[in-house]
PDB file of C-alpha atoms in Angstrom:
ATOM      1  CA  MET Q   1     -54.768  35.970  20.504  1.00 52.00           C
ATOM      2  CA  LYS Q   2     -58.323  34.787  21.015  1.00 54.00           C
ATOM      3  CA  ILE Q   3     -59.062  34.918  17.062  1.00 57.00           C
ATOM      4  CA  ASN Q   4     -56.269  33.181  16.127  1.00 58.00           C
ATOM      5  CA  SER Q   5     -57.323  30.488  19.042  1.00 59.00           C
ATOM      6  CA  LEU Q   6     -60.234  30.278  17.401  1.00 51.00           C
ATOM      7  CA  LYS Q   7     -59.010  30.116  13.691  1.00 56.00           C
ATOM      8  CA  ILE Q   8     -57.130  27.236  14.682  1.00 58.00           C
ATOM      9  CA  LEU Q   9     -60.052  25.416  16.723  1.00 53.00           C
ATOM     10  CA  ALA Q  10     -62.369  25.966  13.304  1.00 54.00           C
ATOM     11  CA  LYS Q  11     -59.643  23.939  11.285  1.00 57.00           C
ATOM     12  CA  LYS Q  12     -59.368  21.230  13.436  1.00 57.00           C
ATOM     13  CA  VAL Q  13     -62.710  21.028  13.448  1.00 54.00           C
ATOM     14  CA  SER Q  14     -63.126  21.326   9.449  1.00 58.00           C
ATOM     15  CA  ALA Q  15     -60.543  18.644   9.324  1.00 54.00           C
ATOM     16  CA  THR Q  16     -61.854  16.530  11.690  1.00 56.00           C
ATOM     17  CA  LEU Q  17     -65.247  16.468   9.923  1.00 52.00           C
ATOM     18  CA  PHE Q  18     -63.301  15.894   6.629  1.00 52.00           C
ATOM     19  CA  ALA Q  19     -61.451  12.402   7.823  1.00 53.00           C
ATOM     20  CA  VAL Q  20     -64.756  11.065   9.870  1.00 52.00           C
ATOM     21  CA  PHE Q  21     -66.667  11.819   6.130  1.00 52.00           C
ATOM     22  CA  LEU Q  22     -64.690  10.246   3.772  1.00 50.00           C
ATOM     23  CA  SER Q  23     -63.834   7.041   6.494  1.00 52.00           C
ATOM     24  CA  LEU Q  24     -67.755   6.405   6.621  1.00 50.00           C
ATOM     25  CA  ASN Q  25     -68.385   7.166   3.358  1.00 48.00           C
ATOM     26  CA  ILE Q  26     -66.059   6.816   0.640  1.00 47.00           C
ATOM     27  CA  ALA Q  27     -64.355   3.772   1.735  1.00 48.00           C
ATOM     28  CA  LYS Q  28     -67.552   2.036   1.077  1.00 62.00           C
ATOM     29  CA  SER Q  29     -67.628   3.197  -2.680  1.00 72.00           C
ATOM     30  CA  GLU Q  30     -68.016  -0.694  -4.425  1.00 78.00           C
ATOM     31  CA  VAL Q  31     -66.690  -0.894  -7.780  1.00 74.00           C
ATOM     32  CA  ILE Q  32     -68.629  -2.647 -10.252  1.00 71.00           C
ATOM     33  CA  PHE Q  33     -66.209  -2.658 -13.307  1.00 64.00           C
ATOM     34  CA  THR Q  34     -62.210  -1.471 -13.423  1.00 63.00           C
ATOM     35  CA  GLU Q  35     -59.677  -1.535 -15.848  1.00 56.00           C
ATOM     36  CA  ASN Q  36     -56.281  -0.004 -16.173  1.00 51.00           C
ATOM     37  CA  PHE Q  37     -53.714  -0.393 -18.957  1.00 45.00           C
ATOM     38  CA  GLU Q  38     -50.362   0.755 -17.323  1.00 43.00           C
ATOM     39  CA  ASP Q  39     -48.576  -2.452 -18.309  1.00 38.00           C
ATOM     40  CA  GLY Q  40     -49.462  -1.913 -21.944  1.00 37.00           C
ATOM     41  CA  SER Q  41     -51.329  -5.356 -22.119  1.00 35.00           C
ATOM     42  CA  TRP Q  42     -54.125  -6.083 -23.577  1.00 33.00           C
ATOM     43  CA  ASP Q  43     -55.605  -8.062 -20.780  1.00 33.00           C
ATOM     44  CA  GLY Q  44     -57.290 -10.785 -22.597  1.00 29.00           C
ATOM     45  CA  PHE Q  45     -58.451  -9.750 -26.387  1.00 30.00           C
ATOM     46  CA  THR Q  46     -58.353  -6.604 -28.669  1.00 32.00           C
ATOM     47  CA  ALA Q  47     -61.026  -5.458 -30.555  1.00 34.00           C
ATOM     48  CA  TYR Q  48     -60.949  -2.203 -33.013  1.00 35.00           C
ATOM     49  CA  PRO Q  49     -65.495  -1.409 -34.049  1.00 35.00           C
ATOM     50  CA  SER Q  50     -66.312  -3.098 -36.993  1.00 33.00           C
ATOM     51  CA  ALA Q  51     -69.125  -1.945 -39.084  1.00 29.00           C
ATOM     52  CA  ASN Q  52     -71.903  -4.888 -37.519  1.00 31.00           C
ATOM     53  CA  THR Q  53     -72.582  -4.503 -33.932  1.00 32.00           C
ATOM     54  CA  SER Q  54     -70.349  -7.280 -31.850  1.00 35.00           C
ATOM     55  CA  VAL Q  55     -71.016  -8.414 -28.314  1.00 36.00           C
ATOM     56  CA  LEU Q  56     -67.556  -9.319 -26.591  1.00 37.00           C
ATOM     57  CA  ASN Q  57     -66.800 -11.240 -23.741  1.00 36.00           C
ATOM     58  CA  SER Q  58     -63.613 -11.546 -21.952  1.00 34.00           C
ATOM     59  CA  GLY Q  59     -61.207 -13.598 -24.111  1.00 33.00           C
ATOM     60  CA  ASP Q  60     -62.691 -12.593 -27.464  1.00 35.00           C
ATOM     61  CA  THR Q  61     -60.540 -11.441 -30.185  1.00 32.00           C
ATOM     62  CA  ILE Q  62     -62.346  -9.126 -33.064  1.00 32.00           C
ATOM     63  CA  TYR Q  63     -60.722  -7.537 -35.975  1.00 32.00           C
ATOM     64  CA  GLY Q  64     -62.374  -4.760 -38.112  1.00 30.00           C
ATOM     65  CA  ALA Q  65     -61.694  -1.268 -39.698  1.00 28.00           C
ATOM     66  CA  PRO Q  66     -64.272   1.740 -38.674  1.00 30.00           C
ATOM     67  CA  THR Q  67     -65.621   2.640 -42.494  1.00 29.00           C
ATOM     68  CA  THR Q  68     -68.678   4.958 -43.039  1.00 27.00           C
ATOM     69  CA  GLY Q  69     -71.731   4.556 -41.316  1.00 29.00           C
ATOM     70  CA  GLU Q  70     -73.154   3.597 -37.645  1.00 30.00           C
ATOM     71  CA  ILE Q  71     -70.391   1.761 -35.875  1.00 33.00           C
ATOM     72  CA  GLY Q  72     -71.067   0.077 -32.104  1.00 36.00           C
ATOM     73  CA  THR Q  73     -69.468  -2.113 -29.724  1.00 38.00           C
ATOM     74  CA  TYR Q  74     -70.145  -3.175 -26.458  1.00 38.00           C
ATOM     75  CA  ILE Q  75     -69.428  -5.381 -24.024  1.00 40.00           C
ATOM     76  CA  ILE Q  76     -71.276  -6.859 -21.629  1.00 36.00           C
ATOM     77  CA  ALA Q  77     -69.795  -6.810 -18.026  1.00 38.00           C
ATOM     78  CA  PRO Q  78     -71.127  -9.970 -15.501  1.00 34.00           C
ATOM     79  CA  GLU Q  79     -70.166 -10.044 -12.479  1.00 34.00           C
ATOM     80  CA  GLY Q  80     -66.757  -9.582 -11.112  1.00 33.00           C
ATOM     81  CA  SER Q  81     -65.630  -9.474 -14.803  1.00 34.00           C
ATOM     82  CA  LYS Q  82     -62.213  -8.235 -15.513  1.00 33.00           C
ATOM     83  CA  LEU Q  83     -62.337  -7.120 -19.551  1.00 35.00           C
ATOM     84  CA  GLY Q  84     -59.741  -6.423 -21.648  1.00 34.00           C
ATOM     85  CA  LYS Q  85     -58.353  -2.748 -23.548  1.00 36.00           C
ATOM     86  CA  MET Q  86     -60.352  -1.436 -26.028  1.00 39.00           C
ATOM     87  CA  TRP Q  87     -58.483   0.947 -27.836  1.00 38.00           C
ATOM     88  CA  PRO Q  88     -56.854   2.503 -29.470  1.00 44.00           C
ATOM     89  CA  LEU Q  89     -59.658   2.870 -32.334  1.00 49.00           C
ATOM     90  CA  TYR Q  90     -58.221   4.402 -35.376  1.00 48.00           C
ATOM     91  CA  TRP Q  91     -60.681   5.755 -37.763  1.00 51.00           C
ATOM     92  CA  SER Q  92     -60.441   6.855 -41.153  1.00 53.00           C
ATOM     93  CA  PRO Q  93     -61.955   9.188 -43.858  1.00 54.00           C
ATOM     94  CA  GLY Q  94     -65.519  10.041 -43.695  1.00 56.00           C
ATOM     95  CA  ASN Q  95     -68.393  10.327 -41.401  1.00 55.00           C
ATOM     96  CA  VAL Q  96     -68.300   8.125 -38.630  1.00 55.00           C
ATOM     97  CA  THR Q  97     -70.466   7.738 -34.825  1.00 58.00           C
ATOM     98  CA  THR Q  98     -68.656   4.985 -32.852  1.00 58.00           C
ATOM     99  CA  SER Q  99     -69.108   3.864 -29.352  1.00 62.00           C
ATOM    100  CA  ILE Q 100     -67.765   1.367 -26.794  1.00 62.00           C
ATOM    101  CA  PHE Q 101     -69.167   0.905 -23.838  1.00 66.00           C
ATOM    102  CA  VAL Q 102     -70.301  -1.557 -20.756  1.00 69.00           C
ATOM    103  CA  LYS Q 103     -73.904  -3.173 -21.014  1.00 68.00           C
ATOM    104  CA  TYR Q 104     -75.652  -4.217 -18.268  1.00 71.00           C
ATOM    105  CA  ASP Q 105     -79.237  -6.049 -18.485  1.00 66.00           C
ATOM    106  CA  ASP Q 106     -80.976  -8.710 -16.599  1.00 59.00           C
ATOM    107  CA  TYR Q 107     -78.624 -11.411 -18.265  1.00 49.00           C
ATOM    108  CA  TRP Q 108     -76.163 -10.745 -16.443  1.00 46.00           C
ATOM    109  CA  ALA Q 109     -77.597 -11.357 -12.764  1.00 44.00           C
ATOM    110  CA  THR Q 110     -76.168 -11.308  -9.412  1.00 47.00           C
ATOM    111  CA  PRO Q 111     -77.035 -14.411  -7.182  1.00 41.00           C
ATOM    112  CA  GLU Q 112     -79.944 -12.421  -5.493  1.00 55.00           C
ATOM    113  CA  THR Q 113     -81.367  -9.239  -7.465  1.00 59.00           C
ATOM    114  CA  GLY Q 114     -80.073  -9.051 -11.333  1.00 66.00           C
ATOM    115  CA  TRP Q 115     -77.391  -5.705 -12.371  1.00 73.00           C
ATOM    116  CA  VAL Q 116     -80.420  -3.633 -13.456  1.00 80.00           C
ATOM    117  CA  PRO Q 117     -82.724  -3.535 -10.107  1.00 82.00           C
ATOM    118  CA  TYR Q 118     -79.553  -3.721  -8.126  1.00 82.00           C
ATOM    119  CA  LEU Q 119     -78.021  -0.611  -9.999  1.00 85.00           C
ATOM    120  CA  GLN Q 120     -81.916   1.071 -10.155  1.00 88.00           C
ATOM    121  CA  GLY Q 121     -81.817   4.226  -7.817  1.00 91.00           C
ATOM    122  CA  LYS Q 122     -78.011   4.389  -7.048  1.00 91.00           C
ATOM    123  CA  GLN Q 123     -75.653   6.871  -8.150  1.00 92.00           C
ATOM    124  CA  VAL Q 124     -73.004   5.666 -10.578  1.00 90.00           C
ATOM    125  CA  LYS Q 125     -69.526   7.243 -11.316  1.00 90.00           C
ATOM    126  CA  LEU Q 126     -68.018   6.302 -15.098  1.00 88.00           C
ATOM    127  CA  SER Q 127     -64.624   7.645 -15.147  1.00 85.00           C
ATOM    128  CA  MET Q 128     -61.643   7.167 -17.642  1.00 80.00           C
ATOM    129  CA  ASP Q 129     -58.756   8.653 -19.205  1.00 77.00           C
ATOM    130  CA  VAL Q 130     -59.174   9.103 -22.621  1.00 75.00           C
ATOM    131  CA  TYR Q 131     -55.997  10.852 -25.479  1.00 71.00           C
ATOM    132  CA  ILE Q 132     -56.968  12.082 -28.677  1.00 68.00           C
ATOM    133  CA  SER Q 133     -54.898  12.094 -31.715  1.00 65.00           C
ATOM    134  CA  SER Q 134     -55.704  13.371 -35.615  1.00 59.00           C
ATOM    135  CA  TYR Q 135     -52.495  12.921 -37.804  1.00 53.00           C
ATOM    136  CA  ASP Q 136     -55.052  16.413 -39.587  1.00 58.00           C
ATOM    137  CA  PRO Q 137     -56.476  17.869 -37.170  1.00 54.00           C
ATOM    138  CA  MET Q 138     -57.637  20.742 -38.957  1.00 55.00           C
ATOM    139  CA  GLN Q 139     -59.523  18.743 -41.445  1.00 55.00           C
ATOM    140  CA  THR Q 140     -61.694  17.256 -38.890  1.00 56.00           C
ATOM    141  CA  THR Q 141     -64.881  17.879 -36.698  1.00 58.00           C
ATOM    142  CA  THR Q 142     -64.961  15.422 -34.147  1.00 61.00           C
ATOM    143  CA  ASN Q 143     -66.141  15.204 -30.587  1.00 68.00           C
ATOM    144  CA  VAL Q 144     -65.250  13.009 -27.899  1.00 72.00           C
ATOM    145  CA  SER Q 145     -68.008  11.939 -25.119  1.00 78.00           C
ATOM    146  CA  ILE Q 146     -68.219   9.940 -22.018  1.00 82.00           C
ATOM    147  CA  PHE Q 147     -71.589   8.840 -21.632  1.00 83.00           C
ATOM    148  CA  ALA Q 148     -74.779   6.804 -19.901  1.00 86.00           C
ATOM    149  CA  LYS Q 149     -77.574   5.823 -21.317  1.00 83.00           C
ATOM    150  CA  PHE Q 150     -80.216   3.815 -19.632  1.00 86.00           C
ATOM    151  CA  PHE Q 151     -83.257   2.394 -22.079  1.00 82.00           C
ATOM    152  CA  ASN Q 152     -85.902   0.279 -21.991  1.00 80.00           C
ATOM    153  CA  GLN Q 153     -86.938  -3.670 -22.693  1.00 74.00           C
ATOM    154  CA  ASP Q 154     -87.536  -2.469 -26.485  1.00 75.00           C
ATOM    155  CA  TYR Q 155     -85.324   0.127 -26.825  1.00 69.00           C
ATOM    156  CA  SER Q 156     -87.842   2.300 -27.705  1.00 70.00           C
ATOM    157  CA  TYR Q 157     -86.644   5.485 -25.188  1.00 66.00           C
ATOM    158  CA  TYR Q 158     -83.765   5.874 -23.078  1.00 72.00           C
ATOM    159  CA  TYR Q 159     -82.366   8.633 -20.867  1.00 70.00           C
ATOM    160  CA  ASP Q 160     -78.828   9.912 -22.061  1.00 72.00           C
ATOM    161  CA  TRP Q 161     -75.972  11.694 -19.381  1.00 70.00           C
ATOM    162  CA  ALA Q 162     -73.290  12.742 -21.508  1.00 65.00           C
ATOM    163  CA  SER Q 163     -69.818  15.218 -21.242  1.00 67.00           C
ATOM    164  CA  VAL Q 164     -68.329  15.820 -24.257  1.00 62.00           C
ATOM    165  CA  ILE Q 165     -64.051  15.887 -23.837  1.00 60.00           C
ATOM    166  CA  THR Q 166     -63.160  17.345 -26.292  1.00 52.00           C
ATOM    167  CA  SER Q 167     -63.061  18.320 -30.287  1.00 49.00           C
ATOM    168  CA  VAL Q 168     -60.018  17.520 -31.989  1.00 46.00           C
ATOM    169  CA  LYS Q 169     -59.455  20.947 -32.689  1.00 49.00           C
ATOM    170  CA  ASP Q 170     -58.679  22.172 -29.160  1.00 49.00           C
ATOM    171  CA  SER Q 171     -55.907  22.288 -27.550  1.00 48.00           C
ATOM    172  CA  LEU Q 172     -56.715  19.149 -25.607  1.00 53.00           C
ATOM    173  CA  LEU Q 173     -55.565  16.949 -28.764  1.00 62.00           C
ATOM    174  CA  ASP Q 174     -52.493  14.932 -28.308  1.00 69.00           C
ATOM    175  CA  THR Q 175     -52.690  15.107 -24.537  1.00 70.00           C
ATOM    176  CA  TRP Q 176     -54.410  13.060 -21.574  1.00 74.00           C
ATOM    177  CA  VAL Q 177     -57.523  13.875 -20.788  1.00 76.00           C
ATOM    178  CA  ALA Q 178     -59.456  12.883 -17.441  1.00 81.00           C
ATOM    179  CA  ARG Q 179     -62.702  12.759 -17.350  1.00 82.00           C
ATOM    180  CA  GLU Q 180     -66.078  11.689 -15.190  1.00 86.00           C
ATOM    181  CA  ILE Q 181     -69.873  11.549 -15.250  1.00 88.00           C
ATOM    182  CA  VAL Q 182     -71.603  11.080 -11.989  1.00 90.00           C
ATOM    183  CA  VAL Q 183     -75.664  10.022 -12.844  1.00 91.00           C
ATOM    184  CA  THR Q 184     -78.374   8.426 -10.710  1.00 91.00           C
ATOM    185  CA  VAL Q 185     -79.591   5.856 -12.519  1.00 90.00           C
ATOM    186  CA  PRO Q 186     -83.548   5.663 -13.172  1.00 89.00           C
ATOM    187  CA  ASN Q 187     -85.522   3.054 -11.675  1.00 89.00           C
ATOM    188  CA  ASP Q 188     -88.038   2.266 -15.207  1.00 84.00           C
ATOM    189  CA  VAL Q 189     -84.843   0.686 -17.490  1.00 84.00           C
ATOM    190  CA  SER Q 190     -83.734  -2.368 -18.314  1.00 81.00           C
ATOM    191  CA  VAL Q 191     -80.730  -1.762 -19.893  1.00 78.00           C
ATOM    192  CA  ILE Q 192     -78.090   0.256 -18.776  1.00 80.00           C
ATOM    193  CA  GLN Q 193     -75.267   1.545 -20.785  1.00 79.00           C
ATOM    194  CA  PHE Q 194     -71.639   3.494 -19.463  1.00 80.00           C
ATOM    195  CA  GLY Q 195     -69.198   3.949 -21.804  1.00 78.00           C
ATOM    196  CA  LEU Q 196     -67.221   6.499 -24.279  1.00 75.00           C
ATOM    197  CA  GLU Q 197     -68.399   7.944 -28.332  1.00 72.00           C
ATOM    198  CA  MET Q 198     -67.262   9.407 -30.414  1.00 67.00           C
ATOM    199  CA  THR Q 199     -69.038  11.696 -33.955  1.00 65.00           C
ATOM    200  CA  GLN Q 200     -67.060  12.948 -36.718  1.00 61.00           C
ATOM    201  CA  GLN Q 201     -67.071  14.422 -39.923  1.00 57.00           C
ATOM    202  CA  ASN Q 202     -63.427  14.365 -41.569  1.00 56.00           C
ATOM    203  CA  TYR Q 203     -61.074  13.937 -44.277  1.00 54.00           C
ATOM    204  CA  SER Q 204     -58.390  12.877 -41.924  1.00 56.00           C
ATOM    205  CA  SER Q 205     -57.483   9.743 -39.784  1.00 58.00           C
ATOM    206  CA  GLY Q 206     -56.450   9.322 -35.816  1.00 60.00           C
ATOM    207  CA  SER Q 207     -57.238   7.454 -32.802  1.00 62.00           C
ATOM    208  CA  ILE Q 208     -58.346   6.949 -29.346  1.00 64.00           C
ATOM    209  CA  ASN Q 209     -56.720   5.348 -26.041  1.00 65.00           C
ATOM    210  CA  VAL Q 210     -58.677   4.881 -23.111  1.00 66.00           C
ATOM    211  CA  ASP Q 211     -56.866   4.308 -19.955  1.00 68.00           C
ATOM    212  CA  ASN Q 212     -58.047   3.652 -15.880  1.00 72.00           C
ATOM    213  CA  MET Q 213     -61.248   3.297 -16.500  1.00 73.00           C
ATOM    214  CA  ALA Q 214     -64.177   2.650 -13.644  1.00 78.00           C
ATOM    215  CA  ILE Q 215     -67.384   2.617 -12.985  1.00 81.00           C
ATOM    216  CA  GLN Q 216     -68.455   2.604  -9.489  1.00 86.00           C
ATOM    217  CA  ILE Q 217     -71.696   2.755  -7.600  1.00 88.00           C
ATOM    218  CA  VAL Q 218     -71.149   6.135  -5.247  1.00 90.00           C
ATOM    219  CA  PRO Q 219     -72.387   5.383  -1.445  1.00 86.00           C
ATOM    220  CA  GLU Q 220     -75.288   7.781   0.370  1.00 76.00           C
ATOM    221  CA  PRO Q 221     -74.272   8.934   3.480  1.00 65.00           C
ATOM    222  CA  SER Q 222     -75.606   6.423   5.850  1.00 58.00           C
ATOM    223  CA  SER Q 223     -77.515   7.963   8.989  1.00 54.00           C
ATOM    224  CA  SER Q 224     -74.946   6.823  11.418  1.00 53.00           C
ATOM    225  CA  SER Q 225     -72.740   9.097   9.789  1.00 54.00           C
ATOM    226  CA  LEU Q 226     -74.681  11.714   9.696  1.00 55.00           C
ATOM    227  CA  LEU Q 227     -75.520  11.779  12.815  1.00 62.00           C
ATOM    228  CA  LEU Q 228     -71.447  11.471  14.262  1.00 58.00           C
ATOM    229  CA  ILE Q 229     -70.845  14.232  12.015  1.00 58.00           C
ATOM    230  CA  GLY Q 230     -73.754  16.291  13.691  1.00 60.00           C
ATOM    231  CA  SER Q 231     -72.723  15.358  16.998  1.00 62.00           C
ATOM    232  CA  ILE Q 232     -69.544  17.037  16.671  1.00 61.00           C
ATOM    233  CA  SER Q 233     -70.458  19.760  14.624  1.00 61.00           C
ATOM    234  CA  LEU Q 234     -72.612  20.553  17.461  1.00 60.00           C
ATOM    235  CA  ILE Q 235     -69.587  19.783  20.233  1.00 62.00           C
ATOM    236  CA  ALA Q 236     -67.482  22.479  18.046  1.00 58.00           C
ATOM    237  CA  LEU Q 237     -69.714  24.867  17.921  1.00 59.00           C
ATOM    238  CA  ARG Q 238     -70.249  24.959  22.084  1.00 64.00           C
ATOM    239  CA  ARG Q 239     -66.310  25.083  21.920  1.00 63.00           C
ATOM    240  CA  LEU Q 240     -66.389  28.434  19.807  1.00 57.00           C
ATOM    241  CA  LYS Q 241     -69.221  29.741  21.834  1.00 61.00           C
ATOM    242  CA  ARG Q 242     -67.290  29.210  24.891  1.00 63.00           C
ATOM    243  CA  ASN Q 243     -64.307  30.404  23.600  1.00 60.00           C
ATOM    244  CA  GLY Q 244     -65.652  33.423  22.248  1.00 57.00           C
TER     245      GLY Q 244
END
């Protein structure tokens, strides 16, 4: 009987600690970019990566077809912007590296600090759902990754964190896949990119769709929340000892 009581108490303590942690920390997550497309609309603009790097701002519309070679299309996200759907990306036969990303640099500044100083040293989570299709997957070698890249001012070096989602030859083809990465932004960078990248060598065509893309700052536990959790833990230990 006493053992069952202790088990029940332990479960209650665990649930309480978890609830306290959620209420004090996760609620403080700061979402700095979000876009979801459940309504099926393009929300302001349509973009297909073109053979030349293009800068897109909310409201722009560009069209182009992927061609053999390096392709990079990026979007700059000023504070408070809500950017439109960037996919589907349709690819054609050839060797192609395609990326699309949200870019932060000091041109887009918050009133107080600027984006880059604001994000330096913070943990940031990038998440999205990805759907990959290929019309002839056996003839395609394609890797799709979500990434965070950090450059200095002249792009002479960068740090790179990536999470490979899938090769179109594997079982994740033609299904929605949810992926996320959490990275710490270095303190010595000038340009920050979060996005999706595809590298391929293929003899077929295909497409990629992205949904529920979000970038958010992961909060650190505050000293007050740690103190509260510690106090609850101490009280729980005393009760366990008294009942033991």
